[in-house]
Coordinates of C-alpha atoms and ligand atoms in Angstrom, one line a residue:
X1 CA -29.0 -19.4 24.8
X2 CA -31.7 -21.4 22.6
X3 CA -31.1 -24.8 22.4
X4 CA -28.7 -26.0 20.2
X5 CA -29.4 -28.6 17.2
X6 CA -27.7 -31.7 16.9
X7 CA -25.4 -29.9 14.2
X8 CA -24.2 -27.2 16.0
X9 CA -20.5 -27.7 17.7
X10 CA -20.6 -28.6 21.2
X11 CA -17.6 -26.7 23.9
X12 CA -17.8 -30.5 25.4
X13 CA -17.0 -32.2 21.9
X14 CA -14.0 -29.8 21.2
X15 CA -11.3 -31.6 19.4
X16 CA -9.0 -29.2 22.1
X17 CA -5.9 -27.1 21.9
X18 CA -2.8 -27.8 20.9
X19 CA -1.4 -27.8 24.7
X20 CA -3.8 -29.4 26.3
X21 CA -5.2 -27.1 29.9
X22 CA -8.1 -28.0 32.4
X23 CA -11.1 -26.6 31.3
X24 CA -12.4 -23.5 32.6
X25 CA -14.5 -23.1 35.5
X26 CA -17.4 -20.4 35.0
X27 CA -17.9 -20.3 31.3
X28 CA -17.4 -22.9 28.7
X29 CA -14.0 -23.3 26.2
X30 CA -15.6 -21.5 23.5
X31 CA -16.4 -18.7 25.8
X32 CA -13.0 -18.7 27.0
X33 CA -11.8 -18.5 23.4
X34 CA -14.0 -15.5 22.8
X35 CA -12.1 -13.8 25.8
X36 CA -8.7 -14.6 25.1
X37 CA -9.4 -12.9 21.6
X38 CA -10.5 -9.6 23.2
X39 CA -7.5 -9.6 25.5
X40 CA -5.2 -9.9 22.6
X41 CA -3.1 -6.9 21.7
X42 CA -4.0 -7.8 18.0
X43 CA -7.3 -7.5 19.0
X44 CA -6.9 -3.9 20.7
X45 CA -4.5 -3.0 17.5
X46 CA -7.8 -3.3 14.9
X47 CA -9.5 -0.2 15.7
X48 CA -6.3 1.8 13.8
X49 CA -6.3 -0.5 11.2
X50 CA -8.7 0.2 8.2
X51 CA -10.5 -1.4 5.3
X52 CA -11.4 1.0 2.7
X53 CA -10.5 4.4 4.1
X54 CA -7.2 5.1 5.9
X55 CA -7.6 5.0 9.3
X56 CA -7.3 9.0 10.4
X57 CA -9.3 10.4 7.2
X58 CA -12.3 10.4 9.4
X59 CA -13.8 9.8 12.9
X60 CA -17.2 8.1 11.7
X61 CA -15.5 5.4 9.0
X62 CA -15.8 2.1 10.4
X63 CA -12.3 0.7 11.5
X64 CA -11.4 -3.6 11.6
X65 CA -12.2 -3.0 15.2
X66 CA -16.0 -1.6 14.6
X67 CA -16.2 -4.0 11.0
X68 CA -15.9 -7.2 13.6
X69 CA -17.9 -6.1 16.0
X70 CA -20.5 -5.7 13.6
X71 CA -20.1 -9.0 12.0
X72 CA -20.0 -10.9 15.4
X73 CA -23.2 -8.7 16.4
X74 CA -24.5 -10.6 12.3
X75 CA -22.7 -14.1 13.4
X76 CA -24.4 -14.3 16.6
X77 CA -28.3 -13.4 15.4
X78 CA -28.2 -16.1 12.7
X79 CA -26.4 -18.6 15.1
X80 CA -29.2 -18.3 17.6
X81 CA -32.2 -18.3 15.2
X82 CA -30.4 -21.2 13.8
X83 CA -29.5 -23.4 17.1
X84 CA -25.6 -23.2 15.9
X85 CA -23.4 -22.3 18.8
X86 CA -23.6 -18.1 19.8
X87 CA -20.3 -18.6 21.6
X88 CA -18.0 -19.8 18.7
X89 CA -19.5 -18.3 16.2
X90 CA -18.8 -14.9 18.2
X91 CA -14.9 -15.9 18.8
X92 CA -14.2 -16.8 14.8
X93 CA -16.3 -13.3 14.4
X94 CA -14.3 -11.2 16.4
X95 CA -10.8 -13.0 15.7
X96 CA -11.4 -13.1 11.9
X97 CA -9.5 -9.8 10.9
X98 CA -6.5 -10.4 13.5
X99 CA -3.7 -11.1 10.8
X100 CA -4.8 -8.1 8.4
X101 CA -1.6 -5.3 7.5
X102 CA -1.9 -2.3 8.0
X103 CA -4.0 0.2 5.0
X104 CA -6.5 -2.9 4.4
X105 CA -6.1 -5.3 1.3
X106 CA -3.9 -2.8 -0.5
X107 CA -1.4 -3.5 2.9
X108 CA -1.9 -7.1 2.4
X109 CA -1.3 -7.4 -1.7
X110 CA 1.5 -5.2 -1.7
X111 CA 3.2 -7.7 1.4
X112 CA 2.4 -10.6 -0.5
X113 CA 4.0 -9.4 -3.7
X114 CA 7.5 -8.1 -1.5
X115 CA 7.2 -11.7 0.7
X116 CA 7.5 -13.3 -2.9
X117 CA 10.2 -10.9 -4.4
X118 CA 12.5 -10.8 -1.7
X119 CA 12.1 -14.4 -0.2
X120 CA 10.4 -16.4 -3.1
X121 CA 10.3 -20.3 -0.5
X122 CA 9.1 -18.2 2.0
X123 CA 5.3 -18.9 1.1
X124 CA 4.4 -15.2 0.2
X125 CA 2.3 -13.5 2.6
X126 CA -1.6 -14.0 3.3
X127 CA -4.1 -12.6 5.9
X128 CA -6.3 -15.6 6.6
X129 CA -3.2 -17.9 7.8
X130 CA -1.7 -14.7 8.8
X131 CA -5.0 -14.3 11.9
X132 CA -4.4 -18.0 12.6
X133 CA -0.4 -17.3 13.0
X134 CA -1.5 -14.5 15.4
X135 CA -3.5 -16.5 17.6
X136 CA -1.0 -19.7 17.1
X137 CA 1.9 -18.1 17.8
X138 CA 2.5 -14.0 17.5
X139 CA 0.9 -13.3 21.1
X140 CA 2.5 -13.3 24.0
X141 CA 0.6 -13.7 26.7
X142 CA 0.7 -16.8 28.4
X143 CA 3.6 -18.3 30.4
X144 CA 3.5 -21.8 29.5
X145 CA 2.2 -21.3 25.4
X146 CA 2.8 -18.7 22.3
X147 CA -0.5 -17.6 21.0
X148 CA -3.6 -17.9 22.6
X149 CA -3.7 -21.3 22.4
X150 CA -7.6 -21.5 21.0
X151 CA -9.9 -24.9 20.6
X152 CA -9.8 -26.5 16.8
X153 CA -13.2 -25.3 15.8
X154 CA -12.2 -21.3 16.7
X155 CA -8.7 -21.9 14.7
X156 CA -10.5 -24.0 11.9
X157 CA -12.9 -21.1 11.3
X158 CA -10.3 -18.4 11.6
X159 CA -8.3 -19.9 8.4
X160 CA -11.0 -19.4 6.0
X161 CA -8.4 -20.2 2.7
X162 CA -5.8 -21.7 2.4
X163 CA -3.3 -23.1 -0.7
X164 CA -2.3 -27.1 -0.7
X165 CA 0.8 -26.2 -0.3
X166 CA -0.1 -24.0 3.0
X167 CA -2.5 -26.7 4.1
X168 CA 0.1 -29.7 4.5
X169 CA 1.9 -27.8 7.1
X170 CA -0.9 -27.1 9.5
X171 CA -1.8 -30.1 10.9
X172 CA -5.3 -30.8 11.7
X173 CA -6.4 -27.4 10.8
X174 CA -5.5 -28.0 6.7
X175 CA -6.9 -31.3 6.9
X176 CA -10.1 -30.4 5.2
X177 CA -8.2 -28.1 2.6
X178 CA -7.2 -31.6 1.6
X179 CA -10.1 -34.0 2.0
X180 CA -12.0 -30.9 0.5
X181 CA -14.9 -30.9 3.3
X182 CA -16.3 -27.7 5.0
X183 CA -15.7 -26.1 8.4
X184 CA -18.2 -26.1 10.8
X185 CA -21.6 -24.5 10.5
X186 CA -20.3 -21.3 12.9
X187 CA -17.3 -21.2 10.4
X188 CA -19.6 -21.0 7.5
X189 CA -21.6 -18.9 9.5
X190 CA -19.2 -16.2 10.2
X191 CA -17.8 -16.5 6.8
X192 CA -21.1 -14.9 5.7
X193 CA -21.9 -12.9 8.3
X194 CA -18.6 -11.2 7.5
X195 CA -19.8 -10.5 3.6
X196 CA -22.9 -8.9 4.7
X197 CA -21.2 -6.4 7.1
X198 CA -19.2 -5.2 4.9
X199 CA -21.4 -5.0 1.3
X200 CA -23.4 -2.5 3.9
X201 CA -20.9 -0.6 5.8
X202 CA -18.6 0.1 2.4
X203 CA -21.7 1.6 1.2
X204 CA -22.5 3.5 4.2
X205 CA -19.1 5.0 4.6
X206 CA -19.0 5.5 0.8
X207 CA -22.0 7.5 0.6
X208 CA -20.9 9.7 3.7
X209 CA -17.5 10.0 2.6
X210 CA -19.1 11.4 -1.0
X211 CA -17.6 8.7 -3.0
X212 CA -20.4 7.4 -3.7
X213 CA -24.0 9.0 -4.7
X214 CA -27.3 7.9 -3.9
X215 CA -28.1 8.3 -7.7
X216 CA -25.0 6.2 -8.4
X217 CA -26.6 3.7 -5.9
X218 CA -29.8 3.3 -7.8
X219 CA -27.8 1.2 -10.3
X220 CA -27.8 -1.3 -7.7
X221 CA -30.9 -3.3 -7.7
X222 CA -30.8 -4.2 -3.7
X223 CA -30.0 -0.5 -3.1
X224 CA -32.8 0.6 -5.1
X225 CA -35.2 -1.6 -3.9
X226 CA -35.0 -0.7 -0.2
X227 CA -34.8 2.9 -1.2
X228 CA -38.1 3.4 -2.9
X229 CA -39.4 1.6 -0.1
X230 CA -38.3 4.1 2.7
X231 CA -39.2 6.6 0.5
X232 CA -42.8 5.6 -0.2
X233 CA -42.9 5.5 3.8
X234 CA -41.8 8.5 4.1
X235 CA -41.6 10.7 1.0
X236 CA -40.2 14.2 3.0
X237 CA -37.5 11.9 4.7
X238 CA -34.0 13.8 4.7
X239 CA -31.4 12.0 2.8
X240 CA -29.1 10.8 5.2
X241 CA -31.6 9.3 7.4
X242 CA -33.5 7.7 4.1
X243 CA -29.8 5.6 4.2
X244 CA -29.4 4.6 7.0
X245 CA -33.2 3.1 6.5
X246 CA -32.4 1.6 3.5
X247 CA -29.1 -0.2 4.7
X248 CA -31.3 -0.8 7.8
X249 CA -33.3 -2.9 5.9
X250 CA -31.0 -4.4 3.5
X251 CA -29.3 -6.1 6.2
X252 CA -32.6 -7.5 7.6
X253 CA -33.1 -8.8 4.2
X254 CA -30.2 -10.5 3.8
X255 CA -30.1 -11.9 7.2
X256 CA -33.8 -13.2 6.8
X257 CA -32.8 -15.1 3.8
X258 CA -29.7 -16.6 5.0
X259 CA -31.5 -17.9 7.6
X260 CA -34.2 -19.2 5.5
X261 CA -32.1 -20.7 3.1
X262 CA -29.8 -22.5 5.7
X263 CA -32.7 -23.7 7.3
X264 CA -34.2 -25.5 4.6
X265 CA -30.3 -26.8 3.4
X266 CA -30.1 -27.9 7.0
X267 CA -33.8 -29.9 7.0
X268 CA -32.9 -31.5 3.5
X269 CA -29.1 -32.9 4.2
X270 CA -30.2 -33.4 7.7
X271 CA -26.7 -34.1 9.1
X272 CA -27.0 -35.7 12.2
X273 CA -24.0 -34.2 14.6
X274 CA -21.3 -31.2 13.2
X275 CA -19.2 -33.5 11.5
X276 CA -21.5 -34.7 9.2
X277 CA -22.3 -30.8 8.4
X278 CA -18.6 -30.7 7.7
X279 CA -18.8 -33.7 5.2
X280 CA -21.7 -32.0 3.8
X281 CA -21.0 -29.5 1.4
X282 CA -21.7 -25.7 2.2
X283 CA -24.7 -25.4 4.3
X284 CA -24.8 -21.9 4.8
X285 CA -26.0 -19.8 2.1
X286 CA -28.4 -17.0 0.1
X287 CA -31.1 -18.1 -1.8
X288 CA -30.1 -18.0 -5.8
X289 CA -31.7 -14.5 -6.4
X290 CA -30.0 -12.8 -3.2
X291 CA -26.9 -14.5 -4.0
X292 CA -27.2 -12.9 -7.8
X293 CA -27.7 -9.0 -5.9
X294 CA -25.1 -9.6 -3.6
X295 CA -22.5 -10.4 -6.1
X296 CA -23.9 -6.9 -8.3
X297 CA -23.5 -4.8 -5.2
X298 CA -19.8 -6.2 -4.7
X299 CA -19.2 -5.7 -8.6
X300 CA -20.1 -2.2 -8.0
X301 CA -18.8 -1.1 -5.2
X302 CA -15.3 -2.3 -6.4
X303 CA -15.8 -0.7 -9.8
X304 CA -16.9 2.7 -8.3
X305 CA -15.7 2.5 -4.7
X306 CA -12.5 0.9 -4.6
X307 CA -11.4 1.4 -7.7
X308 CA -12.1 5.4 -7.0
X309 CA -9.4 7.5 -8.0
X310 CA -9.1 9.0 -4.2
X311 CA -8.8 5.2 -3.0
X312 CA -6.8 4.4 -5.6
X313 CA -4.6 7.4 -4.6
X314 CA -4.9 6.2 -1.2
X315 CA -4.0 2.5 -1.6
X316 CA -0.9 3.9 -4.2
X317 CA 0.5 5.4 -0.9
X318 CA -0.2 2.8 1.2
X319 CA 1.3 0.2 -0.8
X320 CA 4.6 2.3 -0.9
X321 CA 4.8 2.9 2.3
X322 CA 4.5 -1.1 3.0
X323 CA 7.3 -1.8 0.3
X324 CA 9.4 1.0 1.1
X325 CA 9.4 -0.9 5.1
X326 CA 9.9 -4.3 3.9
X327 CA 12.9 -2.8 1.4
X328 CA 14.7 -1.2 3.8
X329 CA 14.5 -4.3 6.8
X330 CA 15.3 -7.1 4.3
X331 CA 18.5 -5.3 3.0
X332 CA 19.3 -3.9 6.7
X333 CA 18.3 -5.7 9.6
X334 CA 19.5 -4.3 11.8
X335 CA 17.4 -0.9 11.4
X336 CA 14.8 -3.6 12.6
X337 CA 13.7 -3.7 16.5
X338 CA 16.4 -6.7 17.9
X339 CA 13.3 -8.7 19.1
X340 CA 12.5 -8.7 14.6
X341 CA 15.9 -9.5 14.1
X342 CA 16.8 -13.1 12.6
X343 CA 19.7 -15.1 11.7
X344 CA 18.2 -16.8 8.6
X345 CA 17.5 -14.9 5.4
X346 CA 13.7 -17.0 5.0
X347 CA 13.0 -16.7 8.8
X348 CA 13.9 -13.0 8.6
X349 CA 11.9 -12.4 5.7
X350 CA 8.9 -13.7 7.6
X351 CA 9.8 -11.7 10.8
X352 CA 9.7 -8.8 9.2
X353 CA 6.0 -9.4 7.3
X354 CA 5.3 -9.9 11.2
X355 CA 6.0 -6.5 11.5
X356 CA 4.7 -5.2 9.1
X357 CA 1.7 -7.1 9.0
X358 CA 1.4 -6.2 13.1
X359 CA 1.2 -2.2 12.4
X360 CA -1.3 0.4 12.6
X361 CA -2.0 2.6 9.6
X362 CA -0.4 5.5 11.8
X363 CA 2.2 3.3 13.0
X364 CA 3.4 2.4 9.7
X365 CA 2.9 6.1 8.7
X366 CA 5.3 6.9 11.2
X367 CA 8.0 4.3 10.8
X368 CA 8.4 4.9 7.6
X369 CA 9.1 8.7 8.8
X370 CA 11.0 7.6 11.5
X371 CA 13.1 5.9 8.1
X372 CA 13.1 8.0 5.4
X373 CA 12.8 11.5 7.0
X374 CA 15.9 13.7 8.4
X375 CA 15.0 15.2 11.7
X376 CA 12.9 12.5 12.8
X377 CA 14.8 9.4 14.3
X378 CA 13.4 8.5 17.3
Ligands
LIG1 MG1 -13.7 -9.0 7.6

C-alpha cells in the first residue's frame, strides 16, 4: 500500500466497535472488517439480487454481487492514487448494497410504502440503514455479538442517508446527520465510486439487453464523446466491441477527474488529520463540467432505461410480489417462519421487512408461490 496522507483514516485511530475485542493479529481492523463482510450470508445473498434487470432474465447482467465488486475494484484505485485508506474504503465498497430488497429499488419503494401503510411509527423502510442493520444486528455469526460487529468508520460509511428522526437513534453513527459534517474521505470515496459503476454498467447491460440503442446513446454527450473517439481509432470496429471501448474509457475519464478534483479540494482545505476532512465539507468530487454530464447520463438513462415499458413491466411485478408478501405476513403471522414471528404489532411489522428485505429475487418469486399457488406448499 502507498503511503497514506495525514487525512486518510488510520485502523490504529478507529473510534472501535460497539463490543469492544482484541485486535487482530495478521491484518489490521479495517482488513478484518472487509472479511467479516465477505463471510456474511448477506454478502453471499447479492449475487441473486438485482438492480435493473431481474435477476434470472439473463446470465451476463450485472447482479448487487458483481455491481460491488466493481465499485470496490473503483473505491480502491482512487483511494490509493489518493493516499486514503485501500482497506476501508474496500469494506464500505463491498458492504454498501447489504440491506437492498429483493427486485432492486422497485423492492425497496414498494417496502417503504407497505412499512408505512401497515405500521405507520414503525419508521418506514430504507436500504441505507437497512445495510447498517444487517451488519449491526441481522447476522448471526458470532457467539458473543449480533452483526458483525464492524469499526465506526466501516458503519459510518455504510449509512450514506439518513432522516433526523432516524439519526437520533443511532448513536455515534447519526451524529453527523446532526452536526451536519461529512463521513470520512473513504466514505465519500465510495459514495462516488458507487455512482460511476453504475452510470456505466446500466448502460452496458442496457445496450446488450436492447433497451437501449447506441443511436439513442448519442444523445448523451459523455457517450458520444468516447464513441467517436473509438471510432476514429478504429473506423471497421464491430459494434459491441466499439462499447465496451467507449465505457472503457468513460470510466477512465471519470476516475481521472475525480481524482484530480479531490486532489486539488484536498491541497486547498488542507485538513490536517480525518477529522478535520469530516468538518470540512464534501471533499470528494467531479469537476463542474463532469458533474453537469454525469447528471445528463443519469437523466437519461432513467427517462429511457428505467422508465422503459419492459422495466416498468418488470418493477409492476416486482412491487406486487413484495406487497402481496408483506400483506399476507402482517394480517397472518403465523404463515411467517417462527424465527419472523413477533409478539408486538411494530416489532412484527419490522420482522417481517427483514424478510422481505433479506430475499432473493427467486426467493421471493418463490414464496409468493409457495403463498398464493395451490399445488405448491412446501
Ligand atoms: Mg450500489
Amino acid at each position: 500500500m502507498t503511503e497514506l496522507a495525514a487525512y486518510a483514516c488510520r485502523p490504529g485511530q478507529s473510534r472501535g466497535r460497539r463490543h469492544p475485542e482484541p485486535a487482530p493479529g495478521n491484518r489490521n481492523a479495517f482488513q478484518r472488517d472487509r472479511d467479516r463482510i465477505i463471510h456474511a450470508g448477506a454478502f453471499r445473498r447479492l449475487e441473486y439480487k438485482t438492480q435493473v434487470f431481474i435477476n434470472h432474465e439473463g446470465d451476463l447482467f450485472r447482479t448487487r454481487l458483481t455491481h460491488s465488486l466493481e465499485v470496490a475494484q473503483i473505491a480502491r484505485v482512487l483511494a490509493r492514487s489518493l493516499g486514503l485508506n485501500e482497506d476501508l474504503t474496500e469494506a464500505i465498497a463491498l458492504a454498501h448494497d447489504l440491506g437492498h430488497t429483493p427486485f432492486g429499488h422497485a423492492g425497496q419503494d414498494e417496502l417503504n410504502a407497505c412499512m408505512r401503510e401497515f405500521a405507520p411509527d414503525a419508521g418506514g423502510f430504507e436500504h441505507n440503514l437497512q445495510s447498517l442493520r444487517v451488519v449491526d444486528e441481522l447476522e448471526e455469526r458470532y457467539a458473543l455479538f449480533n452483526g458483525l460487529n464492524l469499526c465506526f468508520e466501516t458503519r459510518e460509511g455504510i449509512l450514506k442517508h439518513c432522516s433526523l428522526a432516524h439519526a437520533k437513534l443511532l448513536g455515534e453513527v447519526g451524529e453527523r446527520f446532526i452536526a451536519r459534517t461529512q463521513p470520512s474521505l473513504e466514505a465519500q470515496l465510495a459514495n462516488l465510486a458507487d455512482e460511476i459503476a453504475y452510470n456505466n454498467h446500466d448502460i452496458d447491460d442496457g445496450l446488450r439487453s436492447g433497451l437501449l440503442t447506441v443511436e439513442q446513446m448519442q444523445a448523451v454527450p459523455i457517450f458520444a464523446r468516447h464513441y467517436a473517439e473509438v471510432l476514429q481509432a478504429w473506423p471497421d470496429i464491430a459494434q459491441r466491441r466499439a462499447v465496451s471501448e467507449t465505457i472503457r474509457r468513460m470510466i477512465n475519464t471519470l476516475i481521472t477527474d475525480v481524482t484530480v478534483t479531490t486532489a486539488a479540494l484536498l491541497a486547498r482545505a488542507a485538513p490536517v488529520d480525518a477529522d478535520a476532512a469530516r468538518r470540512s465539507g464534501p471533499l470528494v468530487a467531479f469537476s463542474g463540467a463532469i458533474r453537469q454530464e454525469a447528471d445528463d447520463l443519469k437523466k437519461f438513462l432513467f427517462e429511457n432505461l428505467y422508465r422503459h415499458f419492459k422495466v416498468m413491466r418488470m418493477t409492476n411485478k416486482a412491487r406486487r410480489i413484495v406487497r402481496e408478501l408483506f400483506s399476507a405476513f402482517i394480517h397472518e403471522p403465523r404463515l411467517l417462519p417462527p424465527d419472523y414471528r413477533r409478539g408486538d404489532d411494530q416489532v412484527q411489522a419490522r420482522a417481517i421487512a427483514d424478510y422481505i428485505a433479506g430475499m432473493t429475487d427467486r426467493y421471493a418469486i418463490r414464496e409468493h408461490h409457495r403463498l398464493f399457488q395451490m399445488g405448491d406448499h412446501l
